[in-house]
mmCIF file of C-alpha atoms in Angstrom:
data_model
loop_
_atom_site.group_PDB
_atom_site.id
_atom_site.type_symbol
_atom_site.label_atom_id
_atom_site.label_comp_id
_atom_site.label_asym_id
_atom_site.label_seq_id
_atom_site.Cartn_x
_atom_site.Cartn_y
_atom_site.Cartn_z
ATOM 1 C CA UNK A 1 66.792 52.128 5.589
ATOM 2 C CA UNK A 2 67.025 52.935 1.887
ATOM 3 C CA UNK A 3 65.044 51.250 -0.873
ATOM 4 C CA UNK A 4 63.178 51.941 -4.088
ATOM 5 C CA UNK A 5 59.556 53.034 -3.831
ATOM 6 C CA UNK A 6 57.130 50.106 -3.892
ATOM 7 C CA UNK A 7 54.364 50.286 -6.506
ATOM 8 C CA UNK A 8 51.955 47.350 -6.000
ATOM 9 C CA UNK A 9 48.699 46.951 -7.902
ATOM 10 C CA UNK A 10 46.746 46.617 -4.644
ATOM 11 C CA UNK A 11 47.215 48.044 -1.162
ATOM 12 C CA UNK A 12 47.518 44.540 0.285
ATOM 13 C CA UNK A 13 50.151 43.178 -2.142
ATOM 14 C CA UNK A 14 53.179 45.284 -1.176
ATOM 15 C CA UNK A 15 54.912 42.185 0.202
ATOM 16 C CA UNK A 16 54.922 40.359 -3.153
ATOM 17 C CA UNK A 17 54.868 42.848 -6.029
ATOM 18 C CA UNK A 18 55.872 46.321 -7.164
ATOM 19 C CA UNK A 19 59.326 45.924 -5.622
ATOM 20 C CA UNK A 20 62.692 46.867 -7.121
ATOM 21 C CA UNK A 21 66.188 45.946 -5.922
ATOM 22 C CA UNK A 22 68.577 48.400 -4.343
ATOM 23 C CA UNK A 23 69.460 50.260 -1.196
ATOM 24 C CA UNK A 24 70.451 48.965 2.196
ATOM 25 C CA UNK A 25 70.485 49.576 5.928
ATOM 26 C CA UNK A 26 72.520 52.502 7.244
ATOM 27 C CA UNK A 27 73.591 54.164 10.444
ATOM 28 C CA UNK A 28 73.786 57.954 10.478
ATOM 29 C CA UNK A 29 76.189 59.950 12.620
ATOM 30 C CA UNK A 30 74.221 63.145 13.272
ATOM 31 C CA UNK A 31 77.132 64.860 15.035
ATOM 32 C CA UNK A 32 78.775 65.580 11.681
ATOM 33 C CA UNK A 33 77.554 68.001 9.019
ATOM 34 C CA UNK A 34 76.327 66.620 6.737
ATOM 35 C CA UNK A 35 75.498 63.413 8.650
ATOM 36 C CA UNK A 36 78.004 60.638 7.980
ATOM 37 C CA UNK A 37 76.384 57.419 6.739
ATOM 38 C CA UNK A 38 77.741 53.935 7.453
ATOM 39 C CA UNK A 39 76.271 51.021 5.523
ATOM 40 C CA UNK A 40 75.277 48.168 7.819
ATOM 41 C CA UNK A 41 73.683 45.881 5.202
ATOM 42 C CA UNK A 42 74.058 45.975 1.412
ATOM 43 C CA UNK A 43 70.717 45.239 -0.252
ATOM 44 C CA UNK A 44 71.724 46.012 -3.832
ATOM 45 C CA UNK A 45 70.530 42.577 -5.045
ATOM 46 C CA UNK A 46 67.246 42.630 -3.131
ATOM 47 C CA UNK A 47 65.501 45.022 -0.774
ATOM 48 C CA UNK A 48 65.013 45.842 2.878
ATOM 49 C CA UNK A 49 61.333 46.502 3.414
ATOM 50 C CA UNK A 50 61.326 47.977 6.923
ATOM 51 C CA UNK A 51 63.415 48.398 10.078
ATOM 52 C CA UNK A 52 62.745 48.758 13.808
ATOM 53 C CA UNK A 53 65.227 49.681 16.554
ATOM 54 C CA UNK A 54 65.205 47.821 19.893
ATOM 55 C CA UNK A 55 64.157 49.615 23.070
ATOM 56 C CA UNK A 56 67.749 49.818 24.286
ATOM 57 C CA UNK A 57 68.876 51.297 20.955
ATOM 58 C CA UNK A 58 71.465 48.575 20.330
ATOM 59 C CA UNK A 59 69.841 46.273 17.756
ATOM 60 C CA UNK A 60 68.002 46.801 14.472
ATOM 61 C CA UNK A 61 65.249 44.367 13.488
ATOM 62 C CA UNK A 62 64.453 44.359 9.773
ATOM 63 C CA UNK A 63 62.866 42.367 6.954
ATOM 64 C CA UNK A 64 65.180 41.648 4.038
ATOM 65 C CA UNK A 65 64.798 39.958 0.680
ATOM 66 C CA UNK A 66 68.408 39.057 -0.179
ATOM 67 C CA UNK A 67 67.578 38.666 -3.885
ATOM 68 C CA UNK A 68 64.397 39.420 -5.750
ATOM 69 C CA UNK A 69 63.792 35.668 -6.052
ATOM 70 C CA UNK A 70 63.859 35.166 -2.278
ATOM 71 C CA UNK A 71 61.113 35.613 0.289
ATOM 72 C CA UNK A 72 61.265 38.340 2.905
ATOM 73 C CA UNK A 73 62.859 37.089 6.124
ATOM 74 C CA UNK A 74 63.523 38.691 9.512
ATOM 75 C CA UNK A 75 67.061 39.655 10.540
ATOM 76 C CA UNK A 76 68.774 41.530 13.353
ATOM 77 C CA UNK A 77 72.048 43.415 13.383
ATOM 78 C CA UNK A 78 73.818 45.550 15.966
ATOM 79 C CA UNK A 79 73.821 49.284 15.283
ATOM 80 C CA UNK A 80 77.602 49.127 14.778
ATOM 81 C CA UNK A 81 77.145 46.632 11.928
ATOM 82 C CA UNK A 82 78.210 43.513 13.832
ATOM 83 C CA UNK A 83 76.405 40.244 14.592
ATOM 84 C CA UNK A 84 74.070 39.929 11.596
ATOM 85 C CA UNK A 85 71.576 37.165 12.352
ATOM 86 C CA UNK A 86 68.724 35.610 10.351
ATOM 87 C CA UNK A 87 65.712 34.936 12.577
ATOM 88 C CA UNK A 88 63.248 33.292 10.178
ATOM 89 C CA UNK A 89 64.050 30.671 7.549
ATOM 90 C CA UNK A 90 60.667 29.636 6.225
ATOM 91 C CA UNK A 91 59.174 29.364 2.742
ATOM 92 C CA UNK A 92 57.015 32.413 3.421
ATOM 93 C CA UNK A 93 57.265 36.186 3.607
ATOM 94 C CA UNK A 94 58.006 37.519 7.092
ATOM 95 C CA UNK A 95 57.835 41.286 7.490
ATOM 96 C CA UNK A 96 56.729 44.418 9.380
ATOM 97 C CA UNK A 97 58.298 43.218 12.631
ATOM 98 C CA UNK A 98 58.302 45.185 15.881
ATOM 99 C CA UNK A 99 59.892 44.628 19.280
ATOM 100 C CA UNK A 100 57.651 43.619 22.170
ATOM 101 C CA UNK A 101 58.241 44.807 25.761
ATOM 102 C CA UNK A 102 59.522 41.362 26.844
ATOM 103 C CA UNK A 103 62.226 41.490 24.116
ATOM 104 C CA UNK A 104 60.360 39.111 21.821
ATOM 105 C CA UNK A 105 59.048 40.064 18.374
ATOM 106 C CA UNK A 106 55.689 40.528 16.668
ATOM 107 C CA UNK A 107 55.608 40.287 12.887
ATOM 108 C CA UNK A 108 53.482 39.492 9.847
ATOM 109 C CA UNK A 109 53.814 36.246 7.921
ATOM 110 C CA UNK A 110 51.989 34.629 5.019
ATOM 111 C CA UNK A 111 52.887 31.103 6.146
ATOM 112 C CA UNK A 112 49.148 30.603 6.661
ATOM 113 C CA UNK A 113 47.846 28.868 3.471
ATOM 114 C CA UNK A 114 45.384 31.494 2.232
ATOM 115 C CA UNK A 115 44.982 34.010 -0.569
ATOM 116 C CA UNK A 116 43.049 37.239 -1.084
ATOM 117 C CA UNK A 117 39.585 36.442 -2.399
ATOM 118 C CA UNK A 118 39.764 38.799 -5.366
ATOM 119 C CA UNK A 119 43.449 38.476 -6.248
ATOM 120 C CA UNK A 120 46.341 36.027 -6.375
ATOM 121 C CA UNK A 121 48.436 37.309 -3.469
ATOM 122 C CA UNK A 122 48.949 35.706 -0.084
ATOM 123 C CA UNK A 123 47.550 37.292 3.076
ATOM 124 C CA UNK A 124 50.076 37.915 5.887
ATOM 125 C CA UNK A 125 48.724 37.928 9.435
ATOM 126 C CA UNK A 126 50.099 38.534 12.919
ATOM 127 C CA UNK A 127 52.583 36.159 14.575
ATOM 128 C CA UNK A 128 55.167 36.406 17.338
ATOM 129 C CA UNK A 129 58.490 34.745 18.079
ATOM 130 C CA UNK A 130 61.361 34.881 20.531
ATOM 131 C CA UNK A 131 64.241 37.291 20.024
ATOM 132 C CA UNK A 132 66.240 34.553 18.292
ATOM 133 C CA UNK A 133 63.349 33.574 16.003
ATOM 134 C CA UNK A 134 62.303 30.513 17.985
ATOM 135 C CA UNK A 135 58.866 29.520 19.298
ATOM 136 C CA UNK A 136 56.827 31.025 16.458
ATOM 137 C CA UNK A 137 53.211 31.485 17.560
ATOM 138 C CA UNK A 138 50.251 32.584 15.489
ATOM 139 C CA UNK A 139 48.319 35.406 17.188
ATOM 140 C CA UNK A 140 45.732 36.363 14.570
ATOM 141 C CA UNK A 141 42.755 34.362 13.343
ATOM 142 C CA UNK A 142 42.154 36.753 10.460
ATOM 143 C CA UNK A 143 41.573 35.060 7.116
ATOM 144 C CA UNK A 144 42.709 38.128 5.142
ATOM 145 C CA UNK A 145 45.507 40.640 5.698
ATOM 146 C CA UNK A 146 46.796 42.223 8.871
ATOM 147 C CA UNK A 147 49.041 45.268 8.521
ATOM 148 C CA UNK A 148 51.928 47.069 10.280
ATOM 149 C CA UNK A 149 51.851 46.026 13.959
ATOM 150 C CA UNK A 150 53.178 48.418 16.578
ATOM 151 C CA UNK A 151 53.216 48.467 20.393
ATOM 152 C CA UNK A 152 51.196 50.898 22.498
ATOM 153 C CA UNK A 153 52.315 52.301 25.846
ATOM 154 C CA UNK A 154 50.275 49.702 27.751
ATOM 155 C CA UNK A 155 52.011 46.833 25.925
ATOM 156 C CA UNK A 156 49.191 45.885 23.578
ATOM 157 C CA UNK A 157 49.883 45.381 19.887
ATOM 158 C CA UNK A 158 47.924 47.722 17.623
ATOM 159 C CA UNK A 159 47.561 46.922 13.945
ATOM 160 C CA UNK A 160 45.162 47.336 11.058
ATOM 161 C CA UNK A 161 43.120 44.467 9.752
ATOM 162 C CA UNK A 162 41.218 43.818 6.531
ATOM 163 C CA UNK A 163 38.107 41.693 6.685
ATOM 164 C CA UNK A 164 36.169 41.156 3.477
ATOM 165 C CA UNK A 165 32.768 41.707 5.082
ATOM 166 C CA UNK A 166 30.651 44.415 3.498
ATOM 167 C CA UNK A 167 33.677 46.608 2.839
ATOM 168 C CA UNK A 168 36.252 47.234 0.124
ATOM 169 C CA UNK A 169 39.960 46.709 0.604
ATOM 170 C CA UNK A 170 41.281 50.252 0.412
ATOM 171 C CA UNK A 171 39.185 52.973 2.136
ATOM 172 C CA UNK A 172 38.285 51.008 5.265
ATOM 173 C CA UNK A 173 41.081 49.521 7.339
ATOM 174 C CA UNK A 174 40.054 49.506 10.988
ATOM 175 C CA UNK A 175 42.508 49.448 13.884
ATOM 176 C CA UNK A 176 42.547 46.440 16.205
ATOM 177 C CA UNK A 177 44.471 45.660 19.372
ATOM 178 C CA UNK A 178 45.595 42.385 20.918
ATOM 179 C CA UNK A 179 47.717 41.358 23.885
ATOM 180 C CA UNK A 180 51.171 39.960 23.032
ATOM 181 C CA UNK A 181 50.016 36.516 24.233
ATOM 182 C CA UNK A 182 47.153 36.473 21.714
ATOM 183 C CA UNK A 183 44.353 37.254 24.189
ATOM 184 C CA UNK A 184 42.080 40.279 24.373
ATOM 185 C CA UNK A 185 41.462 40.886 20.667
ATOM 186 C CA UNK A 186 39.244 43.933 20.261
ATOM 187 C CA UNK A 187 38.365 46.628 17.775
ATOM 188 C CA UNK A 188 40.241 49.794 18.657
ATOM 189 C CA UNK A 189 39.015 52.416 16.185
ATOM 190 C CA UNK A 190 37.453 52.903 12.811
ATOM 191 C CA UNK A 191 35.358 49.821 12.160
ATOM 192 C CA UNK A 192 33.296 50.862 9.147
ATOM 193 C CA UNK A 193 34.331 54.520 9.068
ATOM 194 C CA UNK A 194 33.624 56.281 5.797
ATOM 195 C CA UNK A 195 34.047 59.893 4.760
ATOM 196 C CA UNK A 196 30.534 61.146 3.970
ATOM 197 C CA UNK A 197 30.249 62.914 0.590
ATOM 198 C CA UNK A 198 28.775 66.393 0.904
ATOM 199 C CA UNK A 199 25.985 65.459 -1.482
ATOM 200 C CA UNK A 200 24.575 62.943 0.990
ATOM 201 C CA UNK A 201 21.944 64.195 3.361
ATOM 202 C CA UNK A 202 21.837 63.079 6.981
ATOM 203 C CA UNK A 203 18.775 60.869 6.533
ATOM 204 C CA UNK A 204 20.337 58.872 3.714
ATOM 205 C CA UNK A 205 23.574 58.484 5.692
ATOM 206 C CA UNK A 206 21.702 57.131 8.724
ATOM 207 C CA UNK A 207 19.828 54.602 6.579
ATOM 208 C CA UNK A 208 23.027 53.363 4.923
ATOM 209 C CA UNK A 209 24.800 53.094 8.270
ATOM 210 C CA UNK A 210 21.898 51.086 9.714
ATOM 211 C CA UNK A 211 21.895 48.707 6.727
ATOM 212 C CA UNK A 212 25.597 48.000 7.142
ATOM 213 C CA UNK A 213 25.419 46.764 10.733
ATOM 214 C CA UNK A 214 26.256 43.054 11.008
#
């Protein structure tokens, strides 16, 4: 995947701002020196945000904004450049998709009607769908942003999640896990983890930590 660097004003607005057109999706033949590149998708009028290869190595799943006026949608294409398919066709941004063990897909979407409390951007959260884009199901009940889902070895989806409860948006993004069917939501790591400045003494740190429990 090739694209321009994204420069949003906030960490949670990369899906709607700071984007520039250009780039595309490529296959690289590593048996040649230098590697020979083959363009699979031309994104010169828009951008491809991310890409994920299927478990069998045959299909690429990616989010693509065809033009800068369009929303991000999910697509698949074979690694040889054939059989380009659009999976989502909704008036929303659909992005950061990953393959699930049963060959379905987890992804983020801002089709939920909500906005960040302190800004004007939408707030994508976790959904799933079939391999062909059908049977879209909302997995997350988060009212703010979820980020970058991935699959762990035991099949659970791990992702980061922003909740506007006694925490800022940037330095604290805890990891959560959920089963692909939407059950078993649990905190995985890092809920309210802060780097302690050296100037703080241990007593003050303990008091602050105690006050932040909710």
